[in-house]
């Protein structure tokens, strides 16, 4: 497709989403709560060849063994250009990941002041290489990713990231905020119904680490 045709499609999709009425509800949640962050990035997909990042953060009920879905309410979202240099898709995904984690930490502090409870931070990303790299000691070849990978591992090992898992792109609720080709159906359903699908499809991150390194 030509650049002109791509721009026309992008404008049409944005008008379609913008014209659709979505009611932002805060659903009643019970028990100890957690923040579930969905980061996503698109590498050089903008017309000026810049990268785009998006994130959605939900306040959700704790995970229950044997259940893949949970209830949650959208509390924060963002879609913006990445203003730092991104030389690869991995760097863009890392930028979105760390930005989402930082916002979760901020909301965690606010929630502690409001409720006097400590909420866990769970992150779900469709970039499976971030999850696998966080659980290994191998350094990436790209120099620009070494610092960010080190930060990711530091936060995961310190316990600030309570859980980290891969989620398929269809249910990565930040995906429609980064690219015009992504469907926003699942995000709209999550906001309208308060159900986060397949958020706990994988076992807890730390259980996988313990089993992997068990003698």
CSV table of C-alpha atoms in Angstrom, one decimal:
chain,number,residue,atom,x,y,z
A,1,UNK,CA,0.0,0.0,0.0
A,2,UNK,CA,1.1,3.5,-0.7
A,3,UNK,CA,1.8,6.0,2.1
A,4,UNK,CA,-1.2,8.0,1.1
A,5,UNK,CA,-3.5,4.9,1.2
A,6,UNK,CA,-2.1,4.0,4.6
A,7,UNK,CA,-2.8,7.4,6.0
A,8,UNK,CA,-6.4,7.3,4.7
A,9,UNK,CA,-6.9,3.9,6.3
A,10,UNK,CA,-5.4,5.1,9.6
A,11,UNK,CA,-7.7,8.2,9.7
A,12,UNK,CA,-10.7,6.1,8.9
A,13,UNK,CA,-10.0,3.6,11.7
A,14,UNK,CA,-9.4,6.3,14.2
A,15,UNK,CA,-12.7,8.0,13.3
A,16,UNK,CA,-14.5,4.7,13.7
A,17,UNK,CA,-13.0,4.0,17.2
A,18,UNK,CA,-13.5,7.6,18.2
A,19,UNK,CA,-17.2,7.6,17.2
A,20,UNK,CA,-17.9,4.4,19.1
A,21,UNK,CA,-19.3,5.1,22.6
A,22,UNK,CA,-17.6,3.3,25.4
A,23,UNK,CA,-18.7,3.6,29.0
A,24,UNK,CA,-15.8,3.5,31.5
A,25,UNK,CA,-17.1,1.5,34.5
A,26,UNK,CA,-15.4,0.8,37.7
A,27,UNK,CA,-16.5,-2.7,38.6
A,28,UNK,CA,-16.8,-3.9,42.2
A,29,UNK,CA,-13.8,-6.0,43.1
A,30,UNK,CA,-13.3,-8.3,46.1
A,31,UNK,CA,-10.4,-9.6,48.1
A,32,UNK,CA,-6.7,-8.6,47.8
A,33,UNK,CA,-6.3,-6.7,44.5
A,34,UNK,CA,-3.4,-6.3,42.1
A,35,UNK,CA,-2.4,-4.1,39.2
A,36,UNK,CA,-2.2,-5.8,35.8
A,37,UNK,CA,-0.2,-3.9,33.2
A,38,UNK,CA,-0.3,-4.6,29.4
A,39,UNK,CA,2.6,-2.9,27.6
A,40,UNK,CA,3.0,-2.9,23.8
A,41,UNK,CA,5.0,-1.2,21.1
A,42,UNK,CA,5.2,-0.9,17.4
A,43,UNK,CA,8.6,-0.4,15.8
A,44,UNK,CA,8.7,2.5,13.3
A,45,UNK,CA,5.1,2.2,12.3
A,46,UNK,CA,4.3,5.9,12.3
A,47,UNK,CA,4.4,8.0,9.1
A,48,UNK,CA,7.5,9.8,10.3
A,49,UNK,CA,9.3,6.5,11.0
A,50,UNK,CA,9.0,6.9,14.8
A,51,UNK,CA,7.9,4.1,17.1
A,52,UNK,CA,4.7,4.0,19.1
A,53,UNK,CA,4.1,2.7,22.6
A,54,UNK,CA,0.9,2.0,24.4
A,55,UNK,CA,-0.2,0.6,27.7
A,56,UNK,CA,-3.3,-0.3,29.7
A,57,UNK,CA,-3.4,-0.9,33.5
A,58,UNK,CA,-6.2,-2.6,35.2
A,59,UNK,CA,-7.0,-2.9,38.9
A,60,UNK,CA,-7.9,-6.6,39.2
A,61,UNK,CA,-8.8,-9.3,41.6
A,62,UNK,CA,-6.1,-11.8,42.7
A,63,UNK,CA,-5.4,-14.9,40.6
A,64,UNK,CA,-7.2,-18.1,41.5
A,65,UNK,CA,-5.6,-21.4,40.9
A,66,UNK,CA,-7.2,-23.2,37.9
A,67,UNK,CA,-8.8,-20.0,36.5
A,68,UNK,CA,-7.5,-18.2,33.5
A,69,UNK,CA,-9.8,-15.2,33.6
A,70,UNK,CA,-10.3,-12.5,36.3
A,71,UNK,CA,-12.3,-9.4,37.0
A,72,UNK,CA,-10.8,-6.0,36.6
A,73,UNK,CA,-11.3,-2.3,36.0
A,74,UNK,CA,-9.3,0.0,33.7
A,75,UNK,CA,-7.5,2.7,35.7
A,76,UNK,CA,-4.9,4.0,33.3
A,77,UNK,CA,-4.0,4.0,29.6
A,78,UNK,CA,-1.6,5.8,27.3
A,79,UNK,CA,-0.7,5.9,23.6
A,80,UNK,CA,2.3,8.1,22.6
A,81,UNK,CA,5.4,8.3,20.4
A,82,UNK,CA,8.6,6.9,21.7
A,83,UNK,CA,10.9,9.9,21.8
A,84,UNK,CA,14.1,8.0,22.5
A,85,UNK,CA,16.1,6.2,19.9
A,86,UNK,CA,14.8,2.7,19.2
A,87,UNK,CA,17.0,0.6,16.9
A,88,UNK,CA,14.9,-2.6,17.1
A,89,UNK,CA,11.5,-4.0,18.1
A,90,UNK,CA,13.0,-5.3,21.3
A,91,UNK,CA,14.2,-1.9,22.4
A,92,UNK,CA,10.7,-0.4,21.7
A,93,UNK,CA,9.0,-3.2,23.6
A,94,UNK,CA,11.4,-2.7,26.5
A,95,UNK,CA,10.7,1.0,26.6
A,96,UNK,CA,6.9,0.4,26.8
A,97,UNK,CA,7.5,-2.4,29.4
A,98,UNK,CA,9.5,-0.2,31.8
A,99,UNK,CA,7.2,2.8,31.3
A,100,UNK,CA,4.2,0.6,32.2
A,101,UNK,CA,6.0,-0.8,35.2
A,102,UNK,CA,6.8,2.7,36.4
A,103,UNK,CA,3.1,3.8,36.1
A,104,UNK,CA,2.1,0.6,38.0
A,105,UNK,CA,4.5,1.6,40.8
A,106,UNK,CA,3.0,5.1,41.0
A,107,UNK,CA,-0.5,3.7,41.1
A,108,UNK,CA,0.6,1.1,43.7
A,109,UNK,CA,1.7,4.0,46.0
A,110,UNK,CA,-1.6,5.8,45.5
A,111,UNK,CA,-3.6,2.6,46.2
A,112,UNK,CA,-1.6,2.1,49.4
A,113,UNK,CA,-2.5,5.6,50.6
A,114,UNK,CA,-6.2,5.1,49.8
A,115,UNK,CA,-6.7,1.5,51.0
A,116,UNK,CA,-3.7,0.8,53.3
A,117,UNK,CA,-3.2,-2.4,51.3
A,118,UNK,CA,-0.2,-3.4,49.2
A,119,UNK,CA,-1.2,-4.4,45.7
A,120,UNK,CA,0.9,-6.8,43.6
A,121,UNK,CA,2.2,-5.7,40.2
A,122,UNK,CA,1.6,-8.3,37.4
A,123,UNK,CA,2.7,-7.5,33.8
A,124,UNK,CA,1.5,-9.2,30.6
A,125,UNK,CA,3.3,-8.7,27.3
A,126,UNK,CA,3.0,-10.3,23.9
A,127,UNK,CA,6.8,-10.0,23.4
A,128,UNK,CA,7.8,-13.4,24.6
A,129,UNK,CA,11.5,-12.6,24.2
A,130,UNK,CA,11.2,-10.2,27.2
A,131,UNK,CA,9.8,-13.0,29.4
A,132,UNK,CA,12.4,-15.6,28.4
A,133,UNK,CA,15.3,-13.1,28.6
A,134,UNK,CA,14.3,-12.0,32.1
A,135,UNK,CA,14.6,-15.7,33.3
A,136,UNK,CA,18.1,-16.2,31.9
A,137,UNK,CA,21.5,-14.8,32.6
A,138,UNK,CA,22.5,-14.3,28.9
A,139,UNK,CA,23.1,-10.8,27.8
A,140,UNK,CA,21.7,-9.6,24.5
A,141,UNK,CA,24.0,-8.8,21.6
A,142,UNK,CA,22.7,-5.3,21.0
A,143,UNK,CA,24.5,-2.8,23.2
A,144,UNK,CA,21.4,-0.5,23.4
A,145,UNK,CA,19.3,-3.2,25.0
A,146,UNK,CA,21.8,-4.3,27.7
A,147,UNK,CA,20.9,-1.5,30.2
A,148,UNK,CA,17.2,-2.0,29.8
A,149,UNK,CA,17.4,-5.8,30.1
A,150,UNK,CA,19.5,-5.3,33.3
A,151,UNK,CA,16.8,-3.0,34.7
A,152,UNK,CA,14.1,-5.6,33.8
A,153,UNK,CA,16.1,-8.4,35.6
A,154,UNK,CA,16.8,-6.1,38.6
A,155,UNK,CA,13.1,-5.3,39.1
A,156,UNK,CA,12.1,-8.9,38.6
A,157,UNK,CA,14.6,-10.2,41.1
A,158,UNK,CA,13.9,-7.5,43.6
A,159,UNK,CA,10.3,-8.6,43.9
A,160,UNK,CA,8.8,-5.3,42.6
A,161,UNK,CA,7.5,-7.2,39.6
A,162,UNK,CA,5.4,-9.9,41.3
A,163,UNK,CA,4.5,-11.7,38.1
A,164,UNK,CA,5.5,-11.6,34.5
A,165,UNK,CA,4.0,-13.7,31.7
A,166,UNK,CA,3.5,-13.9,28.0
A,167,UNK,CA,0.0,-13.3,26.5
A,168,UNK,CA,-1.0,-13.7,22.9
A,169,UNK,CA,-1.4,-10.5,20.9
A,170,UNK,CA,-5.2,-10.9,20.6
A,171,UNK,CA,-5.6,-10.5,24.4
A,172,UNK,CA,-2.8,-8.0,24.9
A,173,UNK,CA,-5.1,-5.1,25.7
A,174,UNK,CA,-2.6,-2.4,24.7
A,175,UNK,CA,-2.2,-3.7,21.2
A,176,UNK,CA,-4.9,-1.5,19.6
A,177,UNK,CA,-3.3,1.6,21.1
A,178,UNK,CA,-0.1,1.2,19.1
A,179,UNK,CA,-1.2,0.3,15.6
A,180,UNK,CA,-4.2,1.1,13.5
A,181,UNK,CA,-4.4,-2.5,12.1
A,182,UNK,CA,-5.1,-4.0,15.5
A,183,UNK,CA,-8.7,-4.7,16.5
A,184,UNK,CA,-9.9,-3.1,19.7
A,185,UNK,CA,-12.7,-5.6,20.3
A,186,UNK,CA,-11.1,-7.3,23.3
A,187,UNK,CA,-10.2,-4.0,24.9
A,188,UNK,CA,-13.7,-2.7,24.5
A,189,UNK,CA,-15.1,-6.0,25.9
A,190,UNK,CA,-12.7,-5.8,28.9
A,191,UNK,CA,-13.8,-2.3,29.7
A,192,UNK,CA,-17.5,-3.0,29.2
A,193,UNK,CA,-17.7,-6.4,31.0
A,194,UNK,CA,-14.8,-6.1,33.5
A,195,UNK,CA,-13.5,-9.5,32.5
A,196,UNK,CA,-9.8,-9.9,31.6
A,197,UNK,CA,-9.4,-13.0,29.5
A,198,UNK,CA,-6.5,-15.4,29.7
A,199,UNK,CA,-4.6,-13.1,32.1
A,200,UNK,CA,-3.5,-16.1,34.2
A,201,UNK,CA,-3.1,-18.6,31.5
A,202,UNK,CA,0.5,-19.3,32.5
A,203,UNK,CA,1.8,-20.4,35.9
A,204,UNK,CA,3.3,-17.7,38.2
A,205,UNK,CA,6.6,-16.5,37.0
A,206,UNK,CA,8.5,-17.3,40.2
A,207,UNK,CA,7.2,-20.9,40.3
A,208,UNK,CA,8.7,-21.4,36.8
A,209,UNK,CA,12.0,-20.0,38.0
A,210,UNK,CA,12.0,-22.3,41.0
A,211,UNK,CA,11.2,-25.4,39.0
A,212,UNK,CA,13.8,-24.5,36.4
A,213,UNK,CA,16.7,-24.1,38.8
A,214,UNK,CA,15.7,-26.8,41.3
A,215,UNK,CA,18.5,-29.3,41.7
